[in-house]
Amino acid sequence: MVKNFIIWAGILTVFMASGAFADAVSVEGKSDLNITAIVMFLLFVAGTLGITYWAAQKTKTAKDFYTAGGGITGFQNGLAIAGDYMSAASFLGISGLVYGSGFDGLIYSIGFLVGWPIILFLVAERLRNLGKYTFADVASYRLAQAPIRALAAFGSLATVILYLIAQMVGSGKLIQILFGLPYEAAVVLVGVLMILYVTFGGMLATTWVQIIKAVLLLSGATFMALMALNHFGFSPEEMFKQATDTHAKGIAIMEPGGLVSDPFSAISLGIALMFGTAGLPHILMRFFTVSDAKEARKSVFYATGFIGYFYILTFIIGFGAIVLLNKPEFMAPEGGLIGGGNMAAIHLAKAVGGDVFLGFISAVAFATILAVVSGLTLAGASAISHDLYASVLSKGVQNEAKEMRISKIATICLGVIAIVLGILFEKQNIAFMVGLAFAIAASANFPVLFMSMFWSKLTTRGAFLGGLVGLLTALTLVILGPTVWVAIIGFEEAIFPSKYPALISVSVAFFGIWFFSITDKSERARTDIAAFEAQDIRCQTGIGAEGAVSH
Amino acid sequence: MQQDVIDKVKNNPKYKELVSKRTSFAWILAVVMLAVYYTFILVIAFAPKTLGAPLSAGSVMTVGIPVGIAIILFAFVITGIYVFRANGEFDRLTKEIKEELK
């Protein structure tokens, strides 16, 4: 195992040194290659591969692989959860949104944040007490294993793959701009590194990569926000005044704009963000890496703090960028920022910290992508090996060694799929993918998970059909909505007018679960309902819950 | 889980106390958080000018900015309140229930 890792890491180093970066020099010429960024990025890769080597020695059992042995502390897990949430898309996207529209960026941030307290109050502890490796363990706890796990695994994989494609395409483009690497080389590099982290280091390496990146990103963003505020003598009023004087939209950036225009979309977006977060498999999986319910709830407390702090920083960064980037060197000849509005944070790094800090932030952005795709891939691989293979295909017959092997093969397959789809979708409009991932998580994963923990009369048939109906409704409405029907297929007008179907699809899922459960008079339904009492006691007290292993 | 363990826990008054206290506390906090968030969203949808009003006469900063930041801080504080009570009172009850099983 460890020997394999050294061989692969060696191959990768040679690949990176000779292939990718040499290509970059010849393709992009001398001007665009950012040496500081590459050196810092190589340091990050060297450090994280070192961690993977250490983690590989500790990762022996399936429990180690899926949950880092359950030995992560609440504080560490809080940082890792925050890290999963602070993707490159949210760092660059939200600061770019503030740069372009001001106050509207804050509305988005708040929507992303408020799901966390709800997760803490209603699901975090129950999830920890019931689960083992994946959220399907919880959803199928007292129900028939095969159908519920198959549904949950499908929901997980759909979410993970959509999210992965969005991350891969975003990363390819970002790395192209930051490092001067060709798009394909960037996507392959991200894919290969992520396969290395996950197959050899499992959850332990994935968590530590995420923690390191979260610390780097939070420190970098703090420095940028402080430097921006320093420019205005630490007076927010002065910053807003100069920003409104500079910005094309003037004083309008200080109030809600066109982002959330009608009440339906506003409420629907809120539901998608809130329930979607509570249905993302790679985030739910993190609750099984801590030792007990107490650490699980501490994780959410720290995560909420870090995420909230991060969003306040991006708000300052966005407003600071409006003033500080108002110089010819950052502007494209055709108007707007060089590389588009999402590059606001990157350009601001150069404006406040020069080339060295720009290199640092570029390397952090790359590290962010790597950390997030690793977590996603691990969640997807677990759905295949733990849910589909171990519980559905081999009908619950335990063979841990084989399950681990399957999970590693699944990781490599997912990595290859991500690379191929990342390259195929380079020129495609992928804006709908993250929205669709959230819609599926909110409409299929979350309702089944939530009802399995809270509603004693839930039956296998209700969970399966209700979850399926929610999934299909979300899928259909996204396809018929403006993001696919108009922007991709090219029709004049969308059949479903809103970009945010969650309000309808989530309601349909809950209604379906309720309706197909109460009308279920089968033998299986009686077993499902009778098992609720024992499940609820474990849920509430943690009696019989999975413990941590000490190494 | 054995049936006798289930019956023992189920009939323990401390278990009933834990479940009823925690359930009501968690739901109250969840409803408060949702109320704050959806009030904010509905104001944006129906009366966006409320948030666009200047904070004080002549200031550029609008009411929306401190309100938005306050919601972020509120989300953090409310999780802190839950964790504080759960780590103390609820964990103590859970521990007692588990000990009484021995």
Short mmCIF file of C-alpha atoms in Angstrom, two decimals, chain A residues 147-408:
data_model
loop_
_atom_site.label_atom_id
_atom_site.label_comp_id
_atom_site.label_asym_id
_atom_site.label_seq_id
_atom_site.Cartn_x
_atom_site.Cartn_y
_atom_site.Cartn_z
CA PRO A 147 -34.26 -0.20 -2.48
CA ILE A 148 -33.46 2.63 -0.05
CA ARG A 149 -29.70 2.30 -0.45
CA ALA A 150 -30.03 2.11 -4.22
CA LEU A 151 -32.08 5.31 -4.20
CA ALA A 152 -29.70 7.06 -1.78
CA ALA A 153 -26.66 5.93 -3.78
CA PHE A 154 -28.23 7.20 -6.97
CA GLY A 155 -29.03 10.55 -5.32
CA SER A 156 -25.46 10.74 -3.96
CA LEU A 157 -23.83 9.89 -7.26
CA ALA A 158 -26.00 12.32 -9.22
CA THR A 159 -25.16 15.11 -6.77
CA VAL A 160 -21.46 14.22 -6.67
CA ILE A 161 -20.98 13.92 -10.43
CA LEU A 162 -22.82 17.16 -11.25
CA TYR A 163 -20.84 18.97 -8.58
CA LEU A 164 -17.58 17.37 -9.76
CA ILE A 165 -18.11 18.45 -13.38
CA ALA A 166 -18.84 22.01 -12.27
CA GLN A 167 -15.69 22.03 -10.11
CA MET A 168 -13.52 20.46 -12.82
CA VAL A 169 -14.58 22.89 -15.55
CA GLY A 170 -14.23 25.83 -13.17
CA SER A 171 -10.81 24.62 -12.06
CA GLY A 172 -9.54 24.09 -15.60
CA LYS A 173 -10.48 27.63 -16.55
CA LEU A 174 -9.17 29.15 -13.35
CA ILE A 175 -5.84 27.35 -13.52
CA GLN A 176 -5.49 28.32 -17.15
CA ILE A 177 -5.70 31.98 -16.16
CA LEU A 178 -3.69 31.78 -12.93
CA PHE A 179 -0.88 29.45 -13.86
CA GLY A 180 -0.81 29.67 -17.63
CA LEU A 181 -1.38 25.88 -17.82
CA PRO A 182 -3.34 24.44 -20.74
CA TYR A 183 -6.94 23.54 -19.79
CA GLU A 184 -6.59 19.77 -20.32
CA ALA A 185 -3.36 19.59 -18.31
CA ALA A 186 -5.03 21.43 -15.42
CA VAL A 187 -8.02 19.07 -15.39
CA VAL A 188 -5.78 15.98 -15.56
CA LEU A 189 -3.55 17.32 -12.78
CA VAL A 190 -6.54 17.96 -10.48
CA GLY A 191 -7.97 14.51 -11.29
CA VAL A 192 -4.72 12.63 -10.67
CA LEU A 193 -3.93 14.40 -7.39
CA MET A 194 -7.47 13.81 -6.11
CA ILE A 195 -7.25 10.09 -6.95
CA LEU A 196 -3.95 9.91 -5.04
CA TYR A 197 -5.30 11.61 -1.92
CA VAL A 198 -8.46 9.54 -1.76
CA THR A 199 -7.27 6.05 -2.73
CA PHE A 200 -4.21 6.10 -0.50
CA GLY A 201 -5.15 8.42 2.33
CA GLY A 202 -8.92 7.90 2.53
CA MET A 203 -10.94 10.20 4.76
CA LEU A 204 -7.97 11.04 7.00
CA ALA A 205 -5.96 12.58 4.15
CA THR A 206 -9.07 14.16 2.61
CA THR A 207 -9.94 15.81 5.92
CA TRP A 208 -6.43 17.15 6.55
CA VAL A 209 -6.09 18.48 3.02
CA GLN A 210 -9.38 20.27 3.62
CA ILE A 211 -8.28 21.64 7.01
CA ILE A 212 -4.97 22.98 5.68
CA LYS A 213 -6.69 24.63 2.76
CA ALA A 214 -9.36 26.15 5.04
CA VAL A 215 -6.67 27.70 7.25
CA LEU A 216 -4.74 29.04 4.23
CA LEU A 217 -7.88 30.44 2.63
CA LEU A 218 -9.14 32.07 5.84
CA SER A 219 -5.72 33.64 6.52
CA GLY A 220 -5.36 34.87 2.94
CA ALA A 221 -8.87 36.32 2.87
CA THR A 222 -8.36 37.97 6.28
CA PHE A 223 -5.17 39.65 5.05
CA MET A 224 -6.93 40.91 1.92
CA ALA A 225 -9.91 42.26 3.85
CA LEU A 226 -7.63 44.02 6.37
CA MET A 227 -5.49 45.56 3.63
CA ALA A 228 -8.64 46.72 1.83
CA LEU A 229 -10.07 48.26 5.01
CA ASN A 230 -6.69 49.83 5.76
CA HIS A 231 -6.94 51.69 2.45
CA PHE A 232 -10.08 53.40 3.79
CA GLY A 233 -8.61 54.10 7.24
CA PHE A 234 -10.73 51.23 8.62
CA SER A 235 -13.90 53.21 8.01
CA PRO A 236 -16.63 51.11 6.34
CA GLU A 237 -18.59 54.29 5.61
CA GLU A 238 -15.62 55.65 3.65
CA MET A 239 -15.31 52.35 1.74
CA PHE A 240 -19.00 52.36 0.80
CA LYS A 241 -18.83 56.03 -0.16
CA GLN A 242 -15.90 55.54 -2.53
CA ALA A 243 -17.42 52.32 -3.88
CA THR A 244 -20.71 54.00 -4.78
CA ASP A 245 -18.78 56.87 -6.37
CA THR A 246 -16.78 54.42 -8.49
CA HIS A 247 -19.35 51.73 -9.38
CA ALA A 248 -21.40 52.12 -12.57
CA LYS A 249 -24.60 51.30 -10.67
CA GLY A 250 -23.83 54.00 -8.09
CA ILE A 251 -25.90 54.03 -4.92
CA ALA A 252 -27.97 51.03 -6.16
CA ILE A 253 -25.24 48.62 -4.98
CA MET A 254 -26.20 49.43 -1.39
CA GLU A 255 -29.68 47.88 -1.65
CA PRO A 256 -31.32 44.66 -2.90
CA GLY A 257 -31.19 44.55 -6.70
CA GLY A 258 -32.47 42.21 -9.33
CA LEU A 259 -30.95 38.99 -7.98
CA VAL A 260 -34.03 37.83 -6.12
CA SER A 261 -36.89 39.48 -7.94
CA ASP A 262 -40.09 37.53 -7.26
CA PRO A 263 -41.25 36.00 -3.97
CA PHE A 264 -41.52 32.47 -5.44
CA SER A 265 -37.87 32.42 -6.54
CA ALA A 266 -36.77 34.02 -3.27
CA ILE A 267 -38.42 31.37 -1.11
CA SER A 268 -37.55 28.53 -3.47
CA LEU A 269 -33.88 29.51 -3.56
CA GLY A 270 -33.90 29.67 0.24
CA ILE A 271 -35.30 26.13 0.43
CA ALA A 272 -32.82 24.78 -2.12
CA LEU A 273 -29.86 26.26 -0.24
CA MET A 274 -31.05 25.15 3.17
CA PHE A 275 -32.29 21.61 2.46
CA GLY A 276 -29.74 21.12 -0.30
CA THR A 277 -26.91 21.69 2.17
CA ALA A 278 -28.48 19.14 4.49
CA GLY A 279 -28.61 16.63 1.63
CA LEU A 280 -25.08 16.93 0.20
CA PRO A 281 -23.45 13.50 0.65
CA HIS A 282 -19.88 14.78 1.06
CA ILE A 283 -20.97 17.12 3.86
CA LEU A 284 -23.20 14.56 5.62
CA MET A 285 -20.32 12.08 5.55
CA ARG A 286 -18.23 14.41 7.70
CA PHE A 287 -20.54 13.82 10.65
CA PHE A 288 -19.32 10.23 10.89
CA THR A 289 -15.67 11.26 11.26
CA VAL A 290 -16.12 12.53 14.83
CA SER A 291 -16.28 10.35 17.93
CA ASP A 292 -19.80 11.14 19.20
CA ALA A 293 -22.85 13.40 19.08
CA LYS A 294 -21.15 16.02 21.27
CA GLU A 295 -18.28 16.43 18.79
CA ALA A 296 -20.80 16.44 15.92
CA ARG A 297 -22.62 19.42 17.37
CA LYS A 298 -19.36 21.23 18.14
CA SER A 299 -18.37 20.71 14.49
CA VAL A 300 -21.44 22.62 13.30
CA PHE A 301 -20.83 25.42 15.80
CA TYR A 302 -17.26 25.96 14.58
CA ALA A 303 -18.24 25.47 10.94
CA THR A 304 -21.00 28.11 11.20
CA GLY A 305 -18.52 30.53 12.76
CA PHE A 306 -15.85 30.00 10.12
CA ILE A 307 -18.32 30.13 7.22
CA GLY A 308 -20.01 33.28 8.55
CA TYR A 309 -16.64 34.97 9.09
CA PHE A 310 -15.58 33.96 5.59
CA TYR A 311 -18.70 35.50 4.05
CA ILE A 312 -18.13 38.78 5.91
CA LEU A 313 -14.58 38.78 4.49
CA THR A 314 -15.78 38.16 0.93
CA PHE A 315 -18.20 41.07 1.35
CA ILE A 316 -15.36 43.42 2.33
CA ILE A 317 -13.15 42.00 -0.43
CA GLY A 318 -15.87 42.61 -3.04
CA PHE A 319 -16.46 46.21 -1.96
CA GLY A 320 -12.74 46.89 -1.60
CA ALA A 321 -12.20 45.54 -5.10
CA ILE A 322 -14.73 48.00 -6.57
CA VAL A 323 -12.46 50.90 -5.54
CA LEU A 324 -8.98 49.37 -5.57
CA LEU A 325 -9.29 47.67 -8.97
CA ASN A 326 -10.48 50.82 -10.70
CA LYS A 327 -7.17 51.12 -12.57
CA PRO A 328 -6.25 50.43 -16.20
CA GLU A 329 -3.95 47.50 -15.31
CA PHE A 330 -6.92 45.41 -14.08
CA MET A 331 -9.40 46.36 -16.78
CA ALA A 332 -9.94 44.51 -20.05
CA PRO A 333 -9.94 46.69 -23.19
CA GLU A 334 -13.57 45.69 -23.92
CA GLY A 335 -14.64 46.85 -20.43
CA GLY A 336 -14.97 45.00 -17.14
CA LEU A 337 -12.26 43.15 -15.22
CA ILE A 338 -9.62 41.08 -17.01
CA GLY A 339 -10.90 37.48 -16.87
CA GLY A 340 -14.42 38.55 -15.80
CA GLY A 341 -16.05 39.62 -12.53
CA ASN A 342 -15.17 36.37 -10.77
CA MET A 343 -11.51 37.40 -10.87
CA ALA A 344 -12.12 40.32 -8.47
CA ALA A 345 -10.60 38.54 -5.46
CA ILE A 346 -7.57 37.40 -7.48
CA HIS A 347 -6.84 40.89 -8.84
CA LEU A 348 -7.36 42.38 -5.39
CA ALA A 349 -4.68 40.02 -4.08
CA LYS A 350 -2.24 41.63 -6.52
CA ALA A 351 -3.45 45.13 -5.70
CA VAL A 352 -2.91 44.77 -1.95
CA GLY A 353 -0.02 42.30 -1.76
CA GLY A 354 1.87 42.39 -5.03
CA ASP A 355 3.02 39.39 -7.07
CA VAL A 356 4.03 37.25 -4.11
CA PHE A 357 0.61 37.48 -2.49
CA LEU A 358 -1.06 36.97 -5.86
CA GLY A 359 0.96 33.77 -6.14
CA PHE A 360 -0.18 32.74 -2.68
CA ILE A 361 -3.89 33.35 -3.41
CA SER A 362 -3.63 31.57 -6.78
CA ALA A 363 -2.06 28.55 -5.10
CA VAL A 364 -4.77 28.63 -2.42
CA ALA A 365 -7.48 28.73 -5.10
CA PHE A 366 -5.95 25.65 -6.73
CA ALA A 367 -5.64 23.92 -3.34
CA THR A 368 -9.30 24.74 -2.68
CA ILE A 369 -10.41 22.98 -5.82
CA LEU A 370 -8.29 19.93 -4.99
CA ALA A 371 -9.65 19.68 -1.45
CA VAL A 372 -13.29 20.00 -2.51
CA VAL A 373 -13.10 17.49 -5.37
CA SER A 374 -11.36 14.99 -3.07
CA GLY A 375 -14.22 15.14 -0.57
CA LEU A 376 -16.76 14.75 -3.36
CA THR A 377 -14.96 11.78 -4.85
CA LEU A 378 -14.71 10.02 -1.51
CA ALA A 379 -18.46 10.48 -0.96
CA GLY A 380 -19.20 9.13 -4.43
CA ALA A 381 -16.88 6.15 -3.98
CA SER A 382 -18.50 5.33 -0.63
CA ALA A 383 -21.95 5.34 -2.24
CA ILE A 384 -20.69 2.80 -4.78
CA SER A 385 -18.73 0.52 -2.47
CA HIS A 386 -20.63 0.76 0.82
CA ASP A 387 -24.20 1.23 -0.44
CA LEU A 388 -24.38 -0.30 -3.90
CA TYR A 389 -21.76 -3.03 -3.65
CA ALA A 390 -21.81 -4.12 0.00
CA SER A 391 -25.53 -3.72 0.72
CA VAL A 392 -27.34 -4.11 -2.60
CA LEU A 393 -25.22 -6.31 -4.88
CA SER A 394 -23.76 -8.67 -2.28
CA LYS A 395 -26.96 -8.52 -0.20
CA GLY A 396 -25.29 -7.44 3.02
CA VAL A 397 -22.72 -10.25 3.16
CA GLN A 398 -19.74 -8.56 4.82
CA ASN A 399 -16.38 -8.73 3.13
CA GLU A 400 -14.45 -5.71 4.27
CA ALA A 401 -11.31 -6.27 2.24
CA LYS A 402 -13.32 -6.57 -0.94
CA GLU A 403 -15.44 -3.53 -0.07
CA MET A 404 -12.28 -1.44 0.39
CA ARG A 405 -10.88 -2.65 -2.90
CA ILE A 406 -14.15 -1.71 -4.64
CA SER A 407 -14.06 1.73 -3.05
CA LYS A 408 -10.57 2.34 -4.42
#
